Short mmCIF file of C-alpha atoms in Angstrom, two decimals:
data_model
loop_
_atom_site.label_atom_id
_atom_site.label_comp_id
_atom_site.label_asym_id
_atom_site.label_seq_id
_atom_site.Cartn_x
_atom_site.Cartn_y
_atom_site.Cartn_z
CA MET A 1001 -113.69 -8.39 79.85
CA THR A 1002 -110.90 -10.38 81.47
CA THR A 1003 -111.69 -10.68 85.18
CA LEU A 1004 -108.90 -10.79 87.74
CA ASN A 1005 -109.59 -14.45 88.46
CA GLU A 1006 -109.49 -15.21 84.74
CA LEU A 1007 -106.13 -13.44 84.57
CA VAL A 1008 -104.78 -15.76 87.27
CA ASN A 1009 -106.11 -18.77 85.35
CA GLN A 1010 -104.57 -17.56 82.08
CA ILE A 1011 -101.14 -17.17 83.67
CA SER A 1012 -101.36 -20.60 85.31
CA MET A 1013 -101.97 -22.18 81.89
CA GLU A 1014 -99.02 -20.46 80.20
CA GLN A 1015 -95.90 -22.47 79.50
CA LYS A 1016 -93.52 -19.67 80.49
CA GLN A 1017 -91.96 -20.04 83.94
CA HIS A 1018 -92.31 -16.79 85.88
CA ASP A 1019 -90.09 -16.11 88.89
CA VAL A 1020 -90.73 -13.52 91.60
CA ALA A 1021 -87.89 -12.15 93.73
CA VAL A 1022 -89.11 -11.30 97.24
CA ALA A 1023 -87.06 -8.89 99.35
CA ALA A 1024 -87.23 -9.67 103.11
CA ALA A 1025 -89.56 -12.63 102.69
CA ALA A 1026 -89.70 -13.72 106.36
CA ASP A 1027 -93.20 -12.39 106.90
CA LEU A 1028 -96.40 -14.39 107.40
CA GLU A 1029 -98.53 -12.23 105.10
CA VAL A 1030 -95.95 -12.43 102.33
CA LEU A 1031 -95.59 -16.20 102.72
CA GLU A 1032 -99.37 -16.48 102.55
CA ALA A 1033 -99.27 -14.76 99.16
CA VAL A 1034 -96.42 -17.04 98.04
CA ASP A 1035 -98.37 -20.12 99.12
CA LEU A 1036 -101.53 -18.98 97.32
CA ALA A 1037 -99.64 -18.15 94.12
CA ILE A 1038 -97.92 -21.53 94.09
CA SER A 1039 -101.22 -23.33 94.74
CA ARG A 1040 -102.65 -21.54 91.68
CA GLU A 1041 -99.44 -22.34 89.73
CA ILE A 1042 -98.71 -18.83 88.53
CA ALA A 1043 -95.09 -18.40 89.63
CA SER A 1044 -92.00 -19.69 91.34
CA PHE A 1045 -90.28 -17.66 94.05
CA SER A 1046 -86.79 -16.59 95.06
CA LEU A 1047 -86.99 -15.60 98.73
CA PHE A 1048 -84.29 -13.31 100.13
CA ASP A 1049 -83.86 -12.98 103.90
CA GLU A 1050 -81.89 -14.35 106.84
CA GLU A 1051 -82.11 -18.01 105.86
CA ALA A 1052 -82.34 -19.55 109.32
CA LYS A 1053 -85.18 -17.20 110.29
CA LEU A 1054 -86.93 -17.82 106.97
CA ARG A 1055 -86.65 -21.60 107.33
CA ARG A 1056 -88.08 -21.49 110.86
CA MET A 1057 -91.06 -19.43 109.76
CA ILE A 1058 -91.80 -21.59 106.72
CA SER A 1059 -91.38 -24.79 108.73
CA LYS A 1060 -93.85 -23.61 111.37
CA HIS A 1061 -96.54 -22.10 109.15
CA TYR A 1062 -96.08 -23.44 105.60
CA PRO A 1063 -94.02 -26.65 105.95
CA HIS A 1064 -95.06 -27.88 102.50
CA LEU A 1065 -93.07 -24.98 101.02
CA LEU A 1066 -89.78 -26.20 102.50
CA ASP A 1067 -87.69 -27.74 99.72
CA HIS A 1068 -90.56 -27.09 97.30
CA PRO A 1069 -89.29 -27.11 93.69
CA LYS A 1070 -90.80 -23.66 93.11
CA VAL A 1071 -89.32 -22.05 96.20
CA ARG A 1072 -85.64 -21.10 96.54
CA LEU A 1073 -84.18 -19.56 99.68
CA TYR A 1074 -81.26 -17.11 99.56
CA ASN A 1075 -79.46 -15.92 102.66
CA ALA A 1076 -79.39 -12.14 102.99
CA SER A 1077 -78.51 -10.58 106.31
CA GLY A 1078 -80.49 -7.39 106.90
CA ALA A 1079 -83.17 -5.55 104.95
CA ALA A 1080 -80.78 -3.58 102.74
CA LYS A 1081 -78.95 -6.75 101.66
CA ALA A 1082 -82.22 -8.57 100.99
CA ALA A 1083 -83.39 -5.64 98.85
CA SER A 1084 -80.18 -5.41 96.84
CA GLU A 1085 -80.02 -9.15 96.20
CA ALA A 1086 -83.68 -9.33 95.14
CA VAL A 1087 -83.24 -6.35 92.82
CA LYS A 1088 -80.09 -7.91 91.34
CA SER A 1089 -82.07 -11.09 90.62
CA VAL A 1090 -84.49 -9.03 88.52
CA PHE A 1091 -81.69 -6.95 86.95
CA THR A 1092 -79.95 -10.14 85.72
CA GLU A 1093 -83.33 -11.47 84.51
CA GLU A 1094 -83.23 -14.49 86.80
CA SER A 1095 -86.55 -13.13 88.08
CA SER A 1096 -89.16 -11.16 86.16
CA VAL A 1097 -90.96 -9.40 89.04
CA LEU A 1098 -89.84 -7.77 92.29
CA MET A 1099 -91.98 -8.12 95.40
CA LYS A 1100 -91.77 -6.21 98.68
CA GLY A 1101 -91.62 -8.29 101.83
CA HIS A 1102 -91.20 -7.16 105.45
CA ILE A 1103 -89.13 -4.12 104.54
CA ALA A 1104 -89.56 -0.37 104.46
CA THR A 1105 -90.57 0.87 101.02
CA ALA A 1106 -87.77 3.47 101.12
CA VAL A 1107 -85.15 0.74 101.62
CA LEU A 1108 -86.51 -1.27 98.71
CA LEU A 1109 -86.72 1.76 96.42
CA LYS A 1110 -83.14 2.72 97.24
CA ALA A 1111 -82.05 -0.61 95.78
CA VAL A 1112 -84.45 -0.22 92.84
CA LEU A 1113 -82.85 3.13 91.98
CA ASN A 1114 -79.25 1.93 92.39
CA GLU A 1115 -77.20 3.17 89.43
CA GLU A 1116 -75.19 -0.04 89.07
CA TYR A 1117 -77.77 -2.82 89.30
CA GLY A 1118 -81.09 -1.06 89.84
CA LEU A 1119 -84.24 -1.03 87.76
CA ARG A 1120 -84.29 2.69 87.04
CA THR A 1121 -85.62 3.99 83.72
CA GLU A 1122 -86.10 7.54 82.50
CA ASN A 1123 -89.74 7.27 83.57
CA ILE A 1124 -91.10 7.81 87.08
CA LEU A 1125 -92.51 5.01 89.20
CA SER A 1126 -96.27 5.07 89.74
CA HIS A 1127 -98.91 2.86 91.28
CA VAL A 1128 -101.58 1.35 89.04
CA ALA A 1129 -104.56 -0.50 90.51
CA ALA A 1130 -106.96 -2.63 88.47
CA PHE A 1131 -110.46 -2.83 89.98
CA GLU A 1132 -113.16 -5.36 89.20
CA ILE A 1133 -116.38 -3.62 90.24
CA GLN A 1134 -119.84 -5.15 90.26
CA GLY A 1135 -122.03 -3.70 87.52
CA PHE A 1136 -119.14 -2.69 85.23
CA ASN A 1137 -118.31 -4.56 82.04
CA ARG A 1138 -114.65 -3.57 82.20
CA LEU A 1139 -111.80 -3.29 84.67
CA ILE A 1140 -111.28 0.23 86.01
CA TYR A 1141 -107.66 1.32 86.47
CA VAL A 1142 -106.84 3.97 89.08
CA THR A 1143 -103.56 5.85 89.17
CA ASP A 1144 -101.67 7.08 91.18
CA ALA A 1145 -102.90 6.18 94.66
CA GLY A 1146 -99.62 5.25 96.30
CA MET A 1147 -96.41 6.79 94.98
CA ASN A 1148 -96.52 10.37 93.71
CA ILE A 1149 -97.85 12.93 96.16
CA THR A 1150 -98.64 15.93 93.93
CA PRO A 1151 -97.52 15.09 90.38
CA ASN A 1152 -96.90 17.91 87.94
CA LEU A 1153 -97.98 17.89 84.30
CA LYS A 1154 -94.88 16.06 83.04
CA GLN A 1155 -95.22 13.44 85.76
CA LYS A 1156 -98.92 12.97 85.03
CA ALA A 1157 -98.09 12.27 81.40
CA GLN A 1158 -95.64 9.59 82.52
CA ILE A 1159 -98.18 8.20 85.00
CA ILE A 1160 -100.63 7.84 82.12
CA ARG A 1161 -98.03 6.01 80.01
CA ASN A 1162 -97.41 3.58 82.87
CA ALA A 1163 -101.14 2.93 83.31
CA VAL A 1164 -101.66 2.49 79.58
CA HIS A 1165 -98.91 -0.15 79.53
CA ILE A 1166 -100.68 -2.09 82.28
CA ALA A 1167 -104.12 -1.80 80.66
CA ARG A 1168 -102.77 -2.88 77.26
CA SER A 1169 -101.08 -5.89 78.86
CA LEU A 1170 -104.56 -7.03 79.91
CA GLY A 1171 -105.95 -6.66 76.40
CA VAL A 1172 -107.31 -3.10 76.36
CA GLU A 1173 -105.88 -2.08 73.00
CA THR A 1174 -106.73 1.65 73.17
CA PRO A 1175 -107.67 2.53 76.74
CA VAL A 1176 -109.75 5.63 77.42
CA VAL A 1177 -108.01 7.83 79.99
CA ALA A 1178 -109.90 10.35 82.13
CA PRO A 1179 -107.84 12.92 84.08
CA LEU A 1180 -110.19 13.62 86.97
CA ALA A 1181 -111.21 16.95 88.46
CA ALA A 1182 -114.23 18.32 90.31
CA VAL A 1183 -115.72 19.85 87.16
CA GLU A 1184 -115.72 19.27 83.40
CA VAL A 1185 -114.63 22.77 82.36
CA VAL A 1186 -111.21 24.37 82.44
CA ASN A 1187 -110.92 26.72 85.40
CA PRO A 1188 -107.61 28.53 86.03
CA ALA A 1189 -108.41 28.51 89.76
CA MET A 1190 -108.46 24.69 89.70
CA PRO A 1191 -105.02 23.34 88.63
CA ALA A 1192 -106.37 19.82 88.09
CA THR A 1193 -108.57 21.08 85.26
CA MET A 1194 -105.64 22.90 83.63
CA ASP A 1195 -103.46 19.79 83.72
CA ALA A 1196 -106.31 17.62 82.40
CA ALA A 1197 -106.85 19.91 79.43
CA ALA A 1198 -103.12 19.97 78.67
CA LEU A 1199 -102.90 16.17 78.85
CA THR A 1200 -105.81 15.92 76.40
CA VAL A 1201 -104.01 18.19 73.92
CA MET A 1202 -100.75 16.25 74.40
CA ASN A 1203 -102.60 13.07 73.47
CA GLN A 1204 -104.15 14.69 70.40
CA ARG A 1205 -100.69 15.78 69.25
CA GLY A 1206 -99.14 12.35 69.72
CA GLN A 1207 -97.13 13.11 72.86
CA ILE A 1208 -99.09 10.49 74.79
CA LYS A 1209 -99.73 7.46 72.58
CA ASP A 1210 -101.77 4.25 72.46
CA CYS A 1211 -104.76 5.69 74.29
CA ILE A 1212 -107.48 8.35 74.17
CA VAL A 1213 -107.19 11.07 76.82
CA ASP A 1214 -110.35 13.08 77.53
CA GLY A 1215 -110.52 15.59 80.36
CA PRO A 1216 -111.13 17.30 82.60
CA LEU A 1217 -113.95 15.06 83.79
CA ALA A 1218 -115.64 14.56 87.12
CA LEU A 1219 -115.79 10.95 88.26
CA ASP A 1220 -119.45 10.39 87.35
CA ASN A 1221 -119.03 11.65 83.80
CA ALA A 1222 -115.87 9.58 83.33
CA ILE A 1223 -117.46 6.23 84.17
CA SER A 1224 -121.20 6.63 83.47
CA THR A 1225 -122.61 7.25 79.99
CA LEU A 1226 -125.91 8.27 81.60
CA ALA A 1227 -124.22 10.91 83.77
CA ALA A 1228 -122.27 12.18 80.77
CA GLU A 1229 -125.50 12.45 78.77
CA HIS A 1230 -127.19 14.46 81.51
CA LYS A 1231 -124.26 16.86 81.59
CA GLY A 1232 -124.35 17.23 77.80
CA ILE A 1233 -120.95 15.62 77.34
CA SER A 1234 -120.90 13.92 73.97
CA GLY A 1235 -118.44 11.78 72.06
CA ASP A 1236 -117.63 8.12 71.63
CA THR A 1237 -115.64 7.93 74.88
CA ALA A 1238 -117.97 9.88 77.21
CA GLY A 1239 -118.63 7.85 80.34
CA LYS A 1240 -116.41 4.99 79.10
CA ALA A 1241 -113.11 5.62 80.84
CA ASP A 1242 -110.82 2.67 81.49
CA ILE A 1243 -108.15 4.63 83.34
CA LEU A 1244 -108.87 7.24 86.02
CA VAL A 1245 -105.98 9.62 86.67
CA VAL A 1246 -106.35 11.31 90.04
CA PRO A 1247 -104.88 14.77 90.70
CA ASN A 1248 -103.01 13.86 93.90
CA ILE A 1249 -102.27 11.02 96.28
CA GLU A 1250 -105.01 11.94 98.77
CA SER A 1251 -107.81 11.71 96.21
CA GLY A 1252 -106.31 8.53 94.79
CA ASN A 1253 -106.00 6.89 98.19
CA ILE A 1254 -109.58 7.81 99.11
CA LEU A 1255 -110.95 6.53 95.79
CA TYR A 1256 -108.94 3.30 96.09
CA LYS A 1257 -110.15 2.54 99.59
CA SER A 1258 -113.73 3.58 98.81
CA LEU A 1259 -113.88 1.04 96.01
CA VAL A 1260 -112.47 -1.69 98.26
CA TYR A 1261 -114.50 -1.01 101.41
CA PHE A 1262 -117.75 0.51 100.10
CA ALA A 1263 -118.07 -1.28 96.76
CA GLN A 1264 -116.32 -4.54 97.79
CA ALA A 1265 -114.34 -4.33 94.56
CA LYS A 1266 -111.67 -6.88 93.76
CA VAL A 1267 -108.29 -5.27 93.16
CA GLY A 1268 -104.73 -5.93 92.13
CA GLY A 1269 -102.03 -3.28 92.19
CA VAL A 1270 -98.54 -2.86 90.81
CA ILE A 1271 -95.77 -0.28 90.68
CA ALA A 1272 -94.99 0.47 87.03
CA GLY A 1273 -92.30 2.53 85.36
CA ALA A 1274 -89.25 0.47 86.34
CA LYS A 1275 -87.52 -2.12 84.16
CA ALA A 1276 -89.76 -4.72 85.79
CA PRO A 1277 -93.04 -4.53 87.72
CA ILE A 1278 -92.90 -4.21 91.51
CA VAL A 1279 -95.47 -5.69 93.88
CA LEU A 1280 -95.94 -3.81 97.16
CA THR A 1281 -98.49 -5.74 99.17
CA SER A 1282 -99.88 -4.32 102.41
CA ARG A 1283 -100.76 -6.15 105.61
CA ALA A 1284 -104.31 -4.88 105.08
CA ASP A 1285 -104.55 -6.54 101.65
CA SER A 1286 -106.54 -9.75 101.44
CA ALA A 1287 -104.81 -12.89 100.24
CA GLU A 1288 -106.90 -12.63 97.09
CA SER A 1289 -105.70 -9.06 96.43
CA LYS A 1290 -102.09 -10.16 96.85
CA LEU A 1291 -102.66 -12.92 94.33
CA PHE A 1292 -104.25 -10.49 91.87
CA SER A 1293 -101.35 -8.06 92.33
CA LEU A 1294 -98.86 -10.80 91.53
CA ALA A 1295 -100.87 -11.82 88.46
CA LEU A 1296 -101.05 -8.21 87.26
CA ALA A 1297 -97.30 -7.82 87.66
CA LEU A 1298 -96.53 -11.10 85.92
CA ARG A 1299 -98.76 -10.28 82.96
CA SER A 1300 -97.35 -6.76 82.52
CA SER A 1301 -93.79 -8.10 82.72
CA THR A 1302 -94.34 -10.11 79.53
CA ILE A 1303 -95.55 -7.16 77.44
CA GLU A 1304 -93.11 -4.82 75.73
#
């Protein structure tokens, strides 16, 4: 499999110049991610914020980035202006990825969804996280742990398409998708099982392409061939899921954080479904996770 560190190395060796537009970049955690990405030579950056404030912060904490050939500063007074200018940079294809800085997500998304210059598509936006977990011979993708609260069937189908795009960009030609539930049988009292069964049929009928959807499945049977065997679940994809589709944001958030804090998994995450990938890093993210998120976004931006 391609590890997350290998992905960073692959991007650094590519000839294509990637540019990341950062909205409200005057933030130490964001500048840390910028510095790390430049040191690994994976991208250049267009930083949008109040220029005087941005220059002071860079000068104090990352002076080597001042007047760096891969760092451009653009004056934007206020969060809304920084968001609109960063989004416009991606809309005009001056940049290939949008990154959230010290700005409310709602403010950034308002610019993303602007009818004139935004990055809106007919698809919904969804979060996709790629986990590198010790003992697994593949990356595990989890969706959606950060955007859609209680997605309906139509939205889950779109969430799967977004995740499949990300997985395919990292070389998984036909990802196995497991819509998760508490049990492996369809139970009308458990809506997650009903949606999972419907998504499986939609895949079989060609409504969800470029992947294999198999559900409902509990987590153990989705990722462990041994657990699937014990439950009597057969088939070529049993226990071999690449993409885990959670039923709601609570379960996704808990699974995400369990993998990070209990399993010490490495992770990169991206918002997919717009005209370009969006990186929303958190203050709690490690510098390494921010780097992996940028790499994931950059790689997915180059795949149609």
